[in-house]
PDB file of C-alpha atoms in Angstrom:
ATOM      1  CA  MET Y 265      55.506  -9.225  12.784  1.00 55.00           C
ATOM      2  CA  GLU Y 266      51.982 -10.003  13.982  1.00 57.00           C
ATOM      3  CA  GLU Y 267      51.497  -6.385  15.019  1.00 62.00           C
ATOM      4  CA  ALA Y 268      52.306  -5.214  11.503  1.00 61.00           C
ATOM      5  CA  LYS Y 269      49.678  -7.563  10.073  1.00 63.00           C
ATOM      6  CA  ASP Y 270      47.103  -6.393  12.615  1.00 63.00           C
ATOM      7  CA  THR Y 271      47.705  -2.722  11.826  1.00 67.00           C
ATOM      8  CA  HIS Y 272      47.456  -3.502   8.114  1.00 66.00           C
ATOM      9  CA  ARG Y 273      44.110  -5.241   8.696  1.00 66.00           C
ATOM     10  CA  ASP Y 274      42.894  -2.298  10.775  1.00 65.00           C
ATOM     11  CA  ALA Y 275      43.912   0.106   8.017  1.00 63.00           C
ATOM     12  CA  GLU Y 276      42.030  -1.958   5.427  1.00 65.00           C
ATOM     13  CA  LYS Y 277      38.963  -2.066   7.667  1.00 64.00           C
ATOM     14  CA  GLU Y 278      39.026   1.706   8.135  1.00 63.00           C
ATOM     15  CA  GLU Y 279      39.304   2.251   4.388  1.00 75.00           C
ATOM     16  CA  THR Y 280      36.285   0.079   3.636  1.00 84.00           C
ATOM     17  CA  GLU Y 281      33.975   1.726   6.183  1.00 90.00           C
ATOM     18  CA  VAL Y 282      32.060   4.563   4.560  1.00 92.00           C
ATOM     19  CA  PRO Y 283      30.717   7.260   6.894  1.00 93.00           C
ATOM     20  CA  LYS Y 284      26.931   7.534   7.069  1.00 91.00           C
ATOM     21  CA  GLY Y 285      27.045  11.188   6.055  1.00 90.00           C
ATOM     22  CA  GLN Y 286      28.848  10.289   2.853  1.00 92.00           C
ATOM     23  CA  ILE Y 287      26.267   7.619   2.069  1.00 91.00           C
ATOM     24  CA  TRP Y 288      23.481  10.212   2.368  1.00 88.00           C
ATOM     25  CA  PHE Y 289      25.341  12.786   0.283  1.00 89.00           C
ATOM     26  CA  ASP Y 290      26.036  10.215  -2.446  1.00 93.00           C
ATOM     27  CA  LYS Y 291      22.295   9.847  -3.055  1.00 94.00           C
ATOM     28  CA  THR Y 292      21.911  12.866  -5.338  1.00 95.00           C
ATOM     29  CA  PHE Y 293      18.303  12.253  -6.362  1.00 96.00           C
ATOM     30  CA  LEU Y 294      17.271  11.921  -2.722  1.00 95.00           C
ATOM     31  CA  LEU Y 295      18.947  15.248  -1.977  1.00 95.00           C
ATOM     32  CA  LEU Y 296      17.215  16.826  -4.973  1.00 96.00           C
ATOM     33  CA  ALA Y 297      13.823  15.525  -3.857  1.00 96.00           C
ATOM     34  CA  LEU Y 298      14.413  16.715  -0.286  1.00 96.00           C
ATOM     35  CA  SER Y 299      15.454  20.178  -1.422  1.00 96.00           C
ATOM     36  CA  ILE Y 300      12.385  20.536  -3.647  1.00 97.00           C
ATOM     37  CA  LEU Y 301      10.118  19.237  -0.879  1.00 97.00           C
ATOM     38  CA  ILE Y 302      11.562  21.513   1.792  1.00 97.00           C
ATOM     39  CA  THR Y 303      11.506  24.549  -0.500  1.00 97.00           C
ATOM     40  CA  GLY Y 304       7.932  23.808  -1.533  1.00 96.00           C
ATOM     41  CA  LEU Y 305       6.785  23.427   2.061  1.00 97.00           C
ATOM     42  CA  ILE Y 306       8.462  26.658   3.136  1.00 97.00           C
ATOM     43  CA  TYR Y 307       6.994  28.693   0.266  1.00 96.00           C
ATOM     44  CA  THR Y 308       3.554  27.113   0.698  1.00 96.00           C
ATOM     45  CA  GLY Y 309       3.612  27.842   4.424  1.00 95.00           C
ATOM     46  CA  TRP Y 310       4.800  31.376   3.784  1.00 96.00           C
ATOM     47  CA  GLY Y 311       2.063  31.925   1.194  1.00 96.00           C
ATOM     48  CA  LEU Y 312      -0.642  30.586   3.509  1.00 95.00           C
ATOM     49  CA  LEU Y 313       0.655  32.770   6.310  1.00 95.00           C
ATOM     50  CA  GLU Y 314       0.420  35.833   4.074  1.00 96.00           C
ATOM     51  CA  LEU Y 315      -3.104  34.904   2.957  1.00 95.00           C
ATOM     52  CA  PHE Y 316      -4.515  34.551   6.445  1.00 94.00           C
ATOM     53  CA  ARG Y 317      -2.818  37.563   7.966  1.00 91.00           C
TER      54      ARG Y 317
END
């Protein structure tokens, strides 16, 4: 009977733990800001590269 309680507690613990990747992907405004920042840096770098070539 104790083993059944322990497995139930383990199952509850596993359900409450949220993976770190999911935490990052749940922050939509952070992802939006990162995508705009990365895109802006790439296009700015590309433009500067074309100017100085």
